[in-house]
PDB file of C-alpha atoms and ligand atoms in Angstrom:
ATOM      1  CA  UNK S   1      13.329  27.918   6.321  1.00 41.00           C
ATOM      2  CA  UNK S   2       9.578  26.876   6.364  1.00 43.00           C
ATOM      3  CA  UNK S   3       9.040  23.007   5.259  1.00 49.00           C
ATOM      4  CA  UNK S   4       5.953  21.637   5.038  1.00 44.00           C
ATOM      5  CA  UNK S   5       4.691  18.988   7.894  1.00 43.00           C
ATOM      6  CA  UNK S   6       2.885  16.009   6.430  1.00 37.00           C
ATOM      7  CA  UNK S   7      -0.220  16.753   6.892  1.00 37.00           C
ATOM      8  CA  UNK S   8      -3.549  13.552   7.076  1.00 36.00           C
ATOM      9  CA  UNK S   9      -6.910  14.561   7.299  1.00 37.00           C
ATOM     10  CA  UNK S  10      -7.345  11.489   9.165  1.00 38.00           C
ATOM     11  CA  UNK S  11     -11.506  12.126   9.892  1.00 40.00           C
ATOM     12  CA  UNK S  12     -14.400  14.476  10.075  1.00 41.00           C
ATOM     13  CA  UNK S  13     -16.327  13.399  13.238  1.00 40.00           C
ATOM     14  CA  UNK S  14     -19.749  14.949  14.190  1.00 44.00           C
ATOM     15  CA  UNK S  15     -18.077  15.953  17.525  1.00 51.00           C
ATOM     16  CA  UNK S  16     -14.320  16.055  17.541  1.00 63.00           C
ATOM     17  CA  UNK S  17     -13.940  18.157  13.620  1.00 85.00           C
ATOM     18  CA  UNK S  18     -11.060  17.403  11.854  1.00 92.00           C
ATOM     19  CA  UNK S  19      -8.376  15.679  13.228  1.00 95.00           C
ATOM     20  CA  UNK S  20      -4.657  16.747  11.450  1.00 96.00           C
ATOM     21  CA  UNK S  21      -1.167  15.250  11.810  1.00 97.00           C
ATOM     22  CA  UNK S  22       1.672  16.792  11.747  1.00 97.00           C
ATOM     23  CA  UNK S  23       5.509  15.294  11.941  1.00 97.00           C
ATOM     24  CA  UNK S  24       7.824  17.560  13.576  1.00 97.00           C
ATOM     25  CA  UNK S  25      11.128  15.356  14.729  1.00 96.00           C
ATOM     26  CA  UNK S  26      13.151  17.499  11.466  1.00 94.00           C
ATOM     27  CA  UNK S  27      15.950  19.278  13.290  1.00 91.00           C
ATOM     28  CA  UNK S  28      16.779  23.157  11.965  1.00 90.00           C
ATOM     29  CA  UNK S  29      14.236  23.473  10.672  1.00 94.00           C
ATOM     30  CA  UNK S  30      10.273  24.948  10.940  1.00 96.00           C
ATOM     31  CA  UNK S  31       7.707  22.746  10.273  1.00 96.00           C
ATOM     32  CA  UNK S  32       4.731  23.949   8.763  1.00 97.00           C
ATOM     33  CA  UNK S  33       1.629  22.218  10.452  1.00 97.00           C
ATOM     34  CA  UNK S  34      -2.356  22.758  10.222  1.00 97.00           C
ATOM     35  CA  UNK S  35      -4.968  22.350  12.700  1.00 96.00           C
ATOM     36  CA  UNK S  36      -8.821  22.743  11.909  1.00 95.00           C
ATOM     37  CA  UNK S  37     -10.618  24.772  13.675  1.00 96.00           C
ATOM     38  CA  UNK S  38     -13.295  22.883  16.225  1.00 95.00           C
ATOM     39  CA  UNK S  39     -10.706  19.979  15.445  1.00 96.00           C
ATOM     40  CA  UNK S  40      -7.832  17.555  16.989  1.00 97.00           C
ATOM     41  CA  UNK S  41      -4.310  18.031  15.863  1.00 97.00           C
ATOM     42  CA  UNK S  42      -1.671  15.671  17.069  1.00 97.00           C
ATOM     43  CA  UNK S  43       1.934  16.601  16.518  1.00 97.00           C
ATOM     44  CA  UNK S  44       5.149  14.002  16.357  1.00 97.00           C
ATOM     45  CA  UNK S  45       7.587  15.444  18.394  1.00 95.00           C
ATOM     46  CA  UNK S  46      10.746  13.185  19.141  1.00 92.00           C
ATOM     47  CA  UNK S  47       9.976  10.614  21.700  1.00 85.00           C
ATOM     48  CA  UNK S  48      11.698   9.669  24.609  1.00 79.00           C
ATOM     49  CA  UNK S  49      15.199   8.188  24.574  1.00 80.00           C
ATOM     50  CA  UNK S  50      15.701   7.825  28.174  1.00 85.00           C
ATOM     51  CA  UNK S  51      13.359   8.243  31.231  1.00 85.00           C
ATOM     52  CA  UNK S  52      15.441  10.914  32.540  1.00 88.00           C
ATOM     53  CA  UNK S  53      15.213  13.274  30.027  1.00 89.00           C
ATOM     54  CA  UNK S  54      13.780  16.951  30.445  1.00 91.00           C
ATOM     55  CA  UNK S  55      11.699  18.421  28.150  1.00 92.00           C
ATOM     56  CA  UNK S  56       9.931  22.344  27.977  1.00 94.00           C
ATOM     57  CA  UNK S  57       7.445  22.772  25.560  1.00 95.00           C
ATOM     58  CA  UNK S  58       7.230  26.295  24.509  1.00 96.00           C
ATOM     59  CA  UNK S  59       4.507  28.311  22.457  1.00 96.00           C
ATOM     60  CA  UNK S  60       5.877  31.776  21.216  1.00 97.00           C
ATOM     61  CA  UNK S  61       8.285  31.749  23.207  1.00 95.00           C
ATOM     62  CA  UNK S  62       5.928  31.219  26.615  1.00 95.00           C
ATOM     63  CA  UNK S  63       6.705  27.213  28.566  1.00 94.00           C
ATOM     64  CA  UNK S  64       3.640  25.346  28.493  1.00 92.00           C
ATOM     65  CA  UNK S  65       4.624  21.758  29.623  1.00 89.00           C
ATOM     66  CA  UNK S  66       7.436  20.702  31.271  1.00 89.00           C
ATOM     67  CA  UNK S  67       8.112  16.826  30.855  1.00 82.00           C
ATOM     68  CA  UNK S  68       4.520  16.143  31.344  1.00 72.00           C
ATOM     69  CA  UNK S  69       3.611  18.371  33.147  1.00 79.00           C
ATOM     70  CA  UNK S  70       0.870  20.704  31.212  1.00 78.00           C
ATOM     71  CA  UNK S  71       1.213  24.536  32.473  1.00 81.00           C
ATOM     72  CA  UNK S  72      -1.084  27.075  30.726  1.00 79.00           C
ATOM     73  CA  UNK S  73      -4.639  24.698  28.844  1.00 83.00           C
ATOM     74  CA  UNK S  74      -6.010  22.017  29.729  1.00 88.00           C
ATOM     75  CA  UNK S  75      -6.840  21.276  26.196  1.00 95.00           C
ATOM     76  CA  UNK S  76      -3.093  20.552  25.880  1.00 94.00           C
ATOM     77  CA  UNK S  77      -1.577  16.753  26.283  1.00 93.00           C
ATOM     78  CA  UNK S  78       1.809  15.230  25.849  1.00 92.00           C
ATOM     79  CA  UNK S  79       2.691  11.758  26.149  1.00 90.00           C
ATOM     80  CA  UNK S  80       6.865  11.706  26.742  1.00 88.00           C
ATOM     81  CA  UNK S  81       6.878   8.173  25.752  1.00 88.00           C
ATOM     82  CA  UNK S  82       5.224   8.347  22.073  1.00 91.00           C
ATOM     83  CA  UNK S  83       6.660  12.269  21.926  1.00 92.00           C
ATOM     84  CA  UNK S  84       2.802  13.045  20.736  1.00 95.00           C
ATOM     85  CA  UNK S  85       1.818  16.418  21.746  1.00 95.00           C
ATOM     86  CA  UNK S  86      -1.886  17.367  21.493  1.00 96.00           C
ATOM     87  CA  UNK S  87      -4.346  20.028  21.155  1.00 97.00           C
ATOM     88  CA  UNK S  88      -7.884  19.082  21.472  1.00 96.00           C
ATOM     89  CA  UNK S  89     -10.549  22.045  20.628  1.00 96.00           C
ATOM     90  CA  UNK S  90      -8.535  24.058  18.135  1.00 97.00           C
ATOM     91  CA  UNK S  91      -8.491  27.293  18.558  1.00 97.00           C
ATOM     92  CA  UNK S  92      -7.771  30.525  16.571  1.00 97.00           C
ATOM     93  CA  UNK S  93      -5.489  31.450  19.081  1.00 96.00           C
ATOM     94  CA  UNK S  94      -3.718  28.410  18.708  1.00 97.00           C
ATOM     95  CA  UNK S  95      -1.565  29.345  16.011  1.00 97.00           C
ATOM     96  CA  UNK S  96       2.079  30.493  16.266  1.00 97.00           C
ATOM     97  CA  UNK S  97       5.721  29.158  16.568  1.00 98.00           C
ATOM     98  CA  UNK S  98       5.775  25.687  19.155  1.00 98.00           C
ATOM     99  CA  UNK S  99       9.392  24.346  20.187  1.00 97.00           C
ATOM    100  CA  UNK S 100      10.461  21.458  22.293  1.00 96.00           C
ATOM    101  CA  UNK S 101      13.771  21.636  23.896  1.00 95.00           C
ATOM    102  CA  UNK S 102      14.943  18.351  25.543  1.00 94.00           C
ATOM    103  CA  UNK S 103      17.608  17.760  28.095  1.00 93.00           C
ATOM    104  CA  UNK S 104      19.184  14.752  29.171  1.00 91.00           C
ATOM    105  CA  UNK S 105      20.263  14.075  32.479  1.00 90.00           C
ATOM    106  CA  UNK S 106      23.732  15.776  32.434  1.00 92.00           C
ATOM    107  CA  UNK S 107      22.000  19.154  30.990  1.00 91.00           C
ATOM    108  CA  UNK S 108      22.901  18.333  27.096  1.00 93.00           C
ATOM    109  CA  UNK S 109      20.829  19.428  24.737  1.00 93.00           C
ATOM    110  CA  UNK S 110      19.710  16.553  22.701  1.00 92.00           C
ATOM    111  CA  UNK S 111      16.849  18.047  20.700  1.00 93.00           C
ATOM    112  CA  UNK S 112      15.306  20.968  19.702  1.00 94.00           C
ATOM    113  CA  UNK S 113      12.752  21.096  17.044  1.00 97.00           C
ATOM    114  CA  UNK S 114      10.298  24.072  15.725  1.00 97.00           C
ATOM    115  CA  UNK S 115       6.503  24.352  14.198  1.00 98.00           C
ATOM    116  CA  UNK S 116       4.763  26.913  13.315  1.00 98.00           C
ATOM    117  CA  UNK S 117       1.033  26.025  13.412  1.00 98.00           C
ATOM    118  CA  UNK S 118      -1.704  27.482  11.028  1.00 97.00           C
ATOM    119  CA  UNK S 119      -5.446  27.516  11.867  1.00 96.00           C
ATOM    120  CA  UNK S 120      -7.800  26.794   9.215  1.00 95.00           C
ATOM    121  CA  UNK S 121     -11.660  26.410   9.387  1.00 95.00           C
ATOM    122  CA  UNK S 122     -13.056  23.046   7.765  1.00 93.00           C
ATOM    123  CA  UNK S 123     -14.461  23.579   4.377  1.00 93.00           C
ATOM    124  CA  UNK S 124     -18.155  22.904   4.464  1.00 92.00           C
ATOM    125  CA  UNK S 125     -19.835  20.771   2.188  1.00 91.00           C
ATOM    126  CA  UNK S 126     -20.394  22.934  -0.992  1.00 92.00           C
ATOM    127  CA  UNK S 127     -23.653  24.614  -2.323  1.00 92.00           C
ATOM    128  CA  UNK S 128     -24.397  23.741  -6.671  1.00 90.00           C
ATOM    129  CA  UNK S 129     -26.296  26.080  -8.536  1.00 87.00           C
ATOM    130  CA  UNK S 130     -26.874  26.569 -12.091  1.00 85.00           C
ATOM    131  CA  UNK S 131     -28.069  29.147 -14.610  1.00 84.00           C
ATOM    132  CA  UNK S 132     -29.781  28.448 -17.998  1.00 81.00           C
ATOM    133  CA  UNK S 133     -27.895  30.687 -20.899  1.00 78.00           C
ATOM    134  CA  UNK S 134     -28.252  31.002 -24.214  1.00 75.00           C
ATOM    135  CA  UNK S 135     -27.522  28.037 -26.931  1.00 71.00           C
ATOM    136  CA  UNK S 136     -27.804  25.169 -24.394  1.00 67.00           C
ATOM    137  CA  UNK S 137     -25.225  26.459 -22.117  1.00 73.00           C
ATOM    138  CA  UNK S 138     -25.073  26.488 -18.387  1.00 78.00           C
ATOM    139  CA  UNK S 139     -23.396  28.480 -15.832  1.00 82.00           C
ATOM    140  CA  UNK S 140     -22.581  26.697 -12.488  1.00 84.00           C
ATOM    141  CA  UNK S 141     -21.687  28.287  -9.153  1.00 88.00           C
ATOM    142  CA  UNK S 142     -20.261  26.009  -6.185  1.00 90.00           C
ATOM    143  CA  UNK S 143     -19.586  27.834  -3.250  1.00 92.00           C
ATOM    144  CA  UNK S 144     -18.068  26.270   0.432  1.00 93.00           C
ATOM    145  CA  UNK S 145     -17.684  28.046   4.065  1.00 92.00           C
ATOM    146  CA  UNK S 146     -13.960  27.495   5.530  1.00 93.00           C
ATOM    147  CA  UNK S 147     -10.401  29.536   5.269  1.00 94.00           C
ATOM    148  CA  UNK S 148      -8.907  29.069   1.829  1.00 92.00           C
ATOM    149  CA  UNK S 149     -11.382  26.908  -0.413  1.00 93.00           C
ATOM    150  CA  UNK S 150      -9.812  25.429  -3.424  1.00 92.00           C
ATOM    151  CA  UNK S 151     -12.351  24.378  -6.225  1.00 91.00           C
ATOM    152  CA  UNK S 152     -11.983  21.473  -8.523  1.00 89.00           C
ATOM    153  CA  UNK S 153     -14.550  20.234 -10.904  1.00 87.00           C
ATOM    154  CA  UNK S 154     -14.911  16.810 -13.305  1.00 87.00           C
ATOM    155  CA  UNK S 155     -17.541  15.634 -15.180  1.00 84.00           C
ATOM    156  CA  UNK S 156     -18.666  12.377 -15.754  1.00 83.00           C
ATOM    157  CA  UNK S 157     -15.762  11.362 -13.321  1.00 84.00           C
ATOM    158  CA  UNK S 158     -13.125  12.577 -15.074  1.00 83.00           C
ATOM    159  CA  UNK S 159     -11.291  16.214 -14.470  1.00 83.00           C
ATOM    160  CA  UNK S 160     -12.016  18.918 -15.638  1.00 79.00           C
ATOM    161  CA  UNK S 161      -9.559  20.833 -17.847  1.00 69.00           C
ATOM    162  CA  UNK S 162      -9.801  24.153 -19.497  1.00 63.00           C
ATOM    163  CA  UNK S 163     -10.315  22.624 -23.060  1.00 62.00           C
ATOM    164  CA  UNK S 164     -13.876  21.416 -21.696  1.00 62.00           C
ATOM    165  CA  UNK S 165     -15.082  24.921 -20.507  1.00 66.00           C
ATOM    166  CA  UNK S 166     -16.668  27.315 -22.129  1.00 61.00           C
ATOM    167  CA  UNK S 167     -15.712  29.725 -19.577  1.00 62.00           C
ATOM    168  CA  UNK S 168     -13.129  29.093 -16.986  1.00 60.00           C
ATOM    169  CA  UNK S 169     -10.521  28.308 -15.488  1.00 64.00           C
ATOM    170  CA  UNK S 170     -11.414  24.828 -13.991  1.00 67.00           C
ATOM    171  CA  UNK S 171      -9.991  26.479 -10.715  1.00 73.00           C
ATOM    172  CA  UNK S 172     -13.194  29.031 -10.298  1.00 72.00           C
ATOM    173  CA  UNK S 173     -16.053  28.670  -8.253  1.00 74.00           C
ATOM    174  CA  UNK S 174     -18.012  28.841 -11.258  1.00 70.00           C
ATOM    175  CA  UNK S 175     -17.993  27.535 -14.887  1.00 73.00           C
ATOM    176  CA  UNK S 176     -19.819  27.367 -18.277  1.00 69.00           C
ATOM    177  CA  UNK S 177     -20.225  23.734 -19.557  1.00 69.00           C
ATOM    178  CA  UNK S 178     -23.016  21.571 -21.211  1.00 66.00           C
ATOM    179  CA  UNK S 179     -24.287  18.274 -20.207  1.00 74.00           C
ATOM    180  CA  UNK S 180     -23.131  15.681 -17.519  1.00 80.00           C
ATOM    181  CA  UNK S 181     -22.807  14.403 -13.965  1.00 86.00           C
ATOM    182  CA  UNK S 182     -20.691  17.597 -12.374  1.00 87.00           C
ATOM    183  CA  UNK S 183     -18.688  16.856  -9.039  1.00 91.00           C
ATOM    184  CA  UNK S 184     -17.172  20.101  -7.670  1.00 91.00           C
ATOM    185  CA  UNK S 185     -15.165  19.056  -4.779  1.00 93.00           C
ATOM    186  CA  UNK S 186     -13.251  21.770  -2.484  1.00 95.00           C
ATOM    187  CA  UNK S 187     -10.384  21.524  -0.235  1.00 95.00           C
ATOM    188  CA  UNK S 188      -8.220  23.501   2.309  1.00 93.00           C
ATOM    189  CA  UNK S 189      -5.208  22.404   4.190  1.00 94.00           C
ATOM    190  CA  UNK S 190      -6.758  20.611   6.698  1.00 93.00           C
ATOM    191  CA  UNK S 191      -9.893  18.946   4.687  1.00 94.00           C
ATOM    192  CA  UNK S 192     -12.236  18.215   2.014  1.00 93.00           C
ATOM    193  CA  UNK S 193     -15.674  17.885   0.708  1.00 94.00           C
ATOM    194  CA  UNK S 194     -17.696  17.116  -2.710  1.00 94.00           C
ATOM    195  CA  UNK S 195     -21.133  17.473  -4.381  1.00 93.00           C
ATOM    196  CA  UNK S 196     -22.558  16.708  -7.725  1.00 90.00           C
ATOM    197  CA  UNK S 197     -25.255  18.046  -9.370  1.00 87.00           C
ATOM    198  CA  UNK S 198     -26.603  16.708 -12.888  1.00 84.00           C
ATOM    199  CA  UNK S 199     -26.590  18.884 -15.797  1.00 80.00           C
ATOM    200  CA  UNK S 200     -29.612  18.149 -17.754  1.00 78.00           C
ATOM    201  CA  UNK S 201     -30.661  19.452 -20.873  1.00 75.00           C
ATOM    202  CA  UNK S 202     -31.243  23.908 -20.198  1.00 72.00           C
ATOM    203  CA  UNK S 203     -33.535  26.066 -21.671  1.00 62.00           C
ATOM    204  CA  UNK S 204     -33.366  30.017 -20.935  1.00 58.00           C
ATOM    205  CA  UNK S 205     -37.147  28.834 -20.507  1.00 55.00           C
ATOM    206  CA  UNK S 206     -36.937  27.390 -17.958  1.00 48.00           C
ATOM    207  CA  UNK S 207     -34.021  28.699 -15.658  1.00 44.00           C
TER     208      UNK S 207
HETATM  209  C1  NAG F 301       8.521  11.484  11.254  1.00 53.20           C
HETATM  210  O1  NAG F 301       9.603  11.820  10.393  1.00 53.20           O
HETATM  211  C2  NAG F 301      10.773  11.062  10.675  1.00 53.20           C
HETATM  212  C3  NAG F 301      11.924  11.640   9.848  1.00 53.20           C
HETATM  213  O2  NAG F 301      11.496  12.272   8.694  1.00 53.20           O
HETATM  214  C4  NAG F 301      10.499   9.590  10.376  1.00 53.20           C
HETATM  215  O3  NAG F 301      11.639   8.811  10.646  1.00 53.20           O
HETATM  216  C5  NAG F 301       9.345   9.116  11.254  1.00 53.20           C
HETATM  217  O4  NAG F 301       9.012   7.782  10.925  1.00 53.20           O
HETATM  218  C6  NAG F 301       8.134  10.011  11.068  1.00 53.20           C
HETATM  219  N1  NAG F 301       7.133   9.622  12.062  1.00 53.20           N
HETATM  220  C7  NAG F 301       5.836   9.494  11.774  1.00 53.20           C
HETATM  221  C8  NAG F 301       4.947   9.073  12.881  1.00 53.20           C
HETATM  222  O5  NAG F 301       5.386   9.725  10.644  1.00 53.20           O
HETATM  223  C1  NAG F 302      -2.676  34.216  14.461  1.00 53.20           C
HETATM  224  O1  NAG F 302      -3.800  34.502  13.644  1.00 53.20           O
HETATM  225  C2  NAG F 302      -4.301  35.819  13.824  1.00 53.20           C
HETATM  226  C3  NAG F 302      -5.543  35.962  12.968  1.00 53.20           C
HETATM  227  O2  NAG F 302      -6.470  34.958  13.296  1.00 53.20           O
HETATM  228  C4  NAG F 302      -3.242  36.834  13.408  1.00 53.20           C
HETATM  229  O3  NAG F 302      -3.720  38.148  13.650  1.00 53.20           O
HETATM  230  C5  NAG F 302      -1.978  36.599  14.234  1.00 53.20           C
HETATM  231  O4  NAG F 302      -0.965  37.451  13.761  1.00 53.20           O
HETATM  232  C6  NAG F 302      -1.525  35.152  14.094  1.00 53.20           C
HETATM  233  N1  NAG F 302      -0.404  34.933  14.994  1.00 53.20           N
HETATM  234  C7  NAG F 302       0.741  34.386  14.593  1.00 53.20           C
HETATM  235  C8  NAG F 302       1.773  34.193  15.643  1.00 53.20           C
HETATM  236  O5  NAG F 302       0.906  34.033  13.430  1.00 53.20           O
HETATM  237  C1  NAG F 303      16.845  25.840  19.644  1.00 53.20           C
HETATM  238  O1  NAG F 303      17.446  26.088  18.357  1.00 53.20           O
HETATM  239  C2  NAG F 303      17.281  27.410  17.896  1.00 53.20           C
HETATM  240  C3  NAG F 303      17.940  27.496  16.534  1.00 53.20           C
HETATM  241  O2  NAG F 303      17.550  26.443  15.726  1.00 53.20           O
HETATM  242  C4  NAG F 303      17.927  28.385  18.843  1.00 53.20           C
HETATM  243  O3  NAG F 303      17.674  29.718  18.405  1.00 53.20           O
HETATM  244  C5  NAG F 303      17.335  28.217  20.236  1.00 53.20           C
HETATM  245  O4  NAG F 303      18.021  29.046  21.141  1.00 53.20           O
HETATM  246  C6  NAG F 303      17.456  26.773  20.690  1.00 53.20           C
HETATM  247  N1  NAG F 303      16.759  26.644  21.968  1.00 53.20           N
HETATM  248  C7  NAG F 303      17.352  26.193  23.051  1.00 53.20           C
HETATM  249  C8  NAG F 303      16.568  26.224  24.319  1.00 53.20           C
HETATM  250  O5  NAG F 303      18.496  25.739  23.033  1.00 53.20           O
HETATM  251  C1  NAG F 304      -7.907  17.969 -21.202  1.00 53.20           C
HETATM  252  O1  NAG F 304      -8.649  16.744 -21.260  1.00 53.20           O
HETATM  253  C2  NAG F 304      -8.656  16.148 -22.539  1.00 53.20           C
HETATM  254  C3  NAG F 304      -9.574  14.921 -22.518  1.00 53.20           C
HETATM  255  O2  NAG F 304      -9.940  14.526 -21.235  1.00 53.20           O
HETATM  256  C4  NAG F 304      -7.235  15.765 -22.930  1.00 53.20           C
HETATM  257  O3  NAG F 304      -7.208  15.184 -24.223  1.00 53.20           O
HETATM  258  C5  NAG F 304      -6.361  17.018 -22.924  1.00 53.20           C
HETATM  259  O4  NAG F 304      -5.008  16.658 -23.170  1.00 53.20           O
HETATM  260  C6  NAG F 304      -6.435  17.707 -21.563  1.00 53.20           C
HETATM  261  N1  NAG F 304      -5.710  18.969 -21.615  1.00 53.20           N
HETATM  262  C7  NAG F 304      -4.866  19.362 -20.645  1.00 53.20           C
HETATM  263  C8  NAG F 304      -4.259  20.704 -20.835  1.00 53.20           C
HETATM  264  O5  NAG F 304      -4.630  18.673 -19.653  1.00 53.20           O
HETATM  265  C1  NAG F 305      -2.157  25.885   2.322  1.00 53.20           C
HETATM  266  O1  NAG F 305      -1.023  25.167   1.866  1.00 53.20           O
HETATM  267  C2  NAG F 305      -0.402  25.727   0.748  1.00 53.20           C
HETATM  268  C3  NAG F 305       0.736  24.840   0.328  1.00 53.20           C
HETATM  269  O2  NAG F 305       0.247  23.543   0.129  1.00 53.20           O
HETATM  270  C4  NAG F 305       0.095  27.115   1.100  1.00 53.20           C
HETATM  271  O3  NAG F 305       0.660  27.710  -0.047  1.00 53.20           O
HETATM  272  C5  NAG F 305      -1.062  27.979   1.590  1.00 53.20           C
HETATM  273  O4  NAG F 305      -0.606  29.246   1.996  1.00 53.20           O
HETATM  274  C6  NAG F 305      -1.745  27.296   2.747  1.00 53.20           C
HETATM  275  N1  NAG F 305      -2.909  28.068   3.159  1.00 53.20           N
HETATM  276  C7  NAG F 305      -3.020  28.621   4.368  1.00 53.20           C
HETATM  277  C8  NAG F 305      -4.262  29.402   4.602  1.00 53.20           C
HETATM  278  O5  NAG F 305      -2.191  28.478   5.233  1.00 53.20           O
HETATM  279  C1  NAG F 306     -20.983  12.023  -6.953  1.00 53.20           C
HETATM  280  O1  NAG F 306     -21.263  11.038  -7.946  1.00 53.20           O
HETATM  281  C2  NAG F 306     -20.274  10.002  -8.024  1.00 53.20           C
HETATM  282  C3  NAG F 306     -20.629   9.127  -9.218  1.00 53.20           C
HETATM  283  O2  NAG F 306     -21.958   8.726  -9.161  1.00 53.20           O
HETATM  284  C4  NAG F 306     -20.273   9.231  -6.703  1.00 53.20           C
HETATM  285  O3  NAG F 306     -19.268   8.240  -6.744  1.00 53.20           O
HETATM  286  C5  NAG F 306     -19.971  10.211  -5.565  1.00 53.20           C
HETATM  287  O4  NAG F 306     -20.047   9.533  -4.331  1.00 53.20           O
HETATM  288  C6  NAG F 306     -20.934  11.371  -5.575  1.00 53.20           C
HETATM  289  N1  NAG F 306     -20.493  12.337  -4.583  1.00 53.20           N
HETATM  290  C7  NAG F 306     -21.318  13.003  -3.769  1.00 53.20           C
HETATM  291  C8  NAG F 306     -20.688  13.977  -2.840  1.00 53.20           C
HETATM  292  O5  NAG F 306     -22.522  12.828  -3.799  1.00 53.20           O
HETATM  293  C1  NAG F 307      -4.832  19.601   0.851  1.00 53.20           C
HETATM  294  C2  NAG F 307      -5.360  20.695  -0.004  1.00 53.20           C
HETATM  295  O1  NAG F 307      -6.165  20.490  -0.905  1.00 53.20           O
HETATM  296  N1  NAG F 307      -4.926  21.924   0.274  1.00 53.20           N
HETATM  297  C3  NAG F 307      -5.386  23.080  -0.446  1.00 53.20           C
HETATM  298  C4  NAG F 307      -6.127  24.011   0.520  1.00 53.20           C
HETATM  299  O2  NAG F 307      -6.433  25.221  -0.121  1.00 53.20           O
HETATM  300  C5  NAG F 307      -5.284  25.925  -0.651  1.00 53.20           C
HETATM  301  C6  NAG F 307      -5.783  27.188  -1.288  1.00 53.20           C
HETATM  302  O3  NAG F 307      -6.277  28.031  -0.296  1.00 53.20           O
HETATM  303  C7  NAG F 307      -4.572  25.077  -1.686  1.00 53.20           C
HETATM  304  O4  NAG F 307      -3.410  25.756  -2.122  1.00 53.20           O
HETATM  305  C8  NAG F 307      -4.165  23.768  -1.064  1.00 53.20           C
HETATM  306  O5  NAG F 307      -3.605  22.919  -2.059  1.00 53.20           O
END
């Protein structure tokens, strides 16, 4: 069973990209979690209950940290006292199934969770263009880089349904409308972005 993570877009730096969040203490279960690529993601794993405890950190299967110890990347960190585990740098390569097995001190089990981690690339802030047609009408194209965009439009702050289209669905990349202050805004998993453009009065005229 896959269950989605909560996942925060908590910022967009001009360094670090996108830092996600991701809550994985949910025994028997698979968390779903997102990273961005270029980005931060921080995942909850249970924290410590005592300071003999053992834990192994696995990624498909392969240990990369033992208690605190960090085996394979140094963009890797784990604090045993908050249970935050960290991946700085995302990479493609970073996604795949994660578990954390912990031990206490008489070689019990007392946890064992799973996440599977998906790699998306931030959307980038989205391109407007329009097109003049016939009758007053206007065709309008928004278009964003990143894994997975997901358009939505409104106009004059309010959404955009399909009973104000001419052409649609108010889920494409582009639409036929009239006049108005047009937002498209696009979002993936791990983030989001706007941009407006005003629709003035078109003529065929003058494009
Ligand atoms: C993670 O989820 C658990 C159980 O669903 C909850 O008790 C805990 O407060 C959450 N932690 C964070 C940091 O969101
Ligand atoms: C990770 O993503 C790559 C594509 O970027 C895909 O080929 C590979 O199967 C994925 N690995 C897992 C474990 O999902
Ligand atoms: C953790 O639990 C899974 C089933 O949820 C099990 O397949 C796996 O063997 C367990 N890992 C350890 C080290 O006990
Ligand atoms: C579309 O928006 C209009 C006005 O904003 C509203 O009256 C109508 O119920 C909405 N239609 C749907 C399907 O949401
Ligand atoms: C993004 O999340 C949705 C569920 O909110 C999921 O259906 C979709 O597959 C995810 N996209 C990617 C690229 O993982
Ligand atoms: C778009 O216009 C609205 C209303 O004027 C404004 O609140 C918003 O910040 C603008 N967004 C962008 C991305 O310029
Ligand atoms: C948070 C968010 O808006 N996620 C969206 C990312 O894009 C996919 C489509 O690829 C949507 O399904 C998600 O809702």
């Amino acid at each position: 069973m896959l269950n989605m993570g909560a996942v925060l877009v908590l910022l967009i730096g001009v360094t670090d990209g996108v830092k996600t969040f991701c809550n994985a203490t949910q025994p028997h279960i698979t968390t779903q979690c997102f990273g961005s690529l270029g980005g931060t993601v921080e995942v909850q794993l249970p924290a410590q209950s005592s300071q003999d405890d053992t834990y192994e950190l696995r990624k498909n299967n392969v240990l990369i940290a033992k208690t605190a110890l960090i085996i394979t990347d140094t963009r890797y960190s784990f604090i045993v006292s908050t249970g935050i585990f960290t991946i700085k740098d995302v990479k493609r390569s970073d996604n795949g199934t994660y578990s954390m097995v912990i031990h206490n001190v008489g070689g019990i089990e007392i946890a064992n969770v799973t996440w599977f981690l998906s790699i998306q690339a931030p959307v980038s802030s989205p391109h407007l263009s329009r097109v003049c047609l016939s009758r007053g009408q206007q065709r309008v194209s928004c278009s964003a880089g990143g894994d997975g965009p997901h358009y939505s439009w409104s106009l004059d702050g309010h959404p955009l349904n399909d009973t104000h289209l001419l052409s649609g669905p108010s889920t494409a990349s582009d639409i036929t409308l009239e006049l108005g202050l047009l937002t498209c805004s696009v979002s993936n998993n791990t983030s989001n972005t706007a941009a407006n453009i005003t629709l003035s009065v078109c003529d065929v005229l003058m494009g």
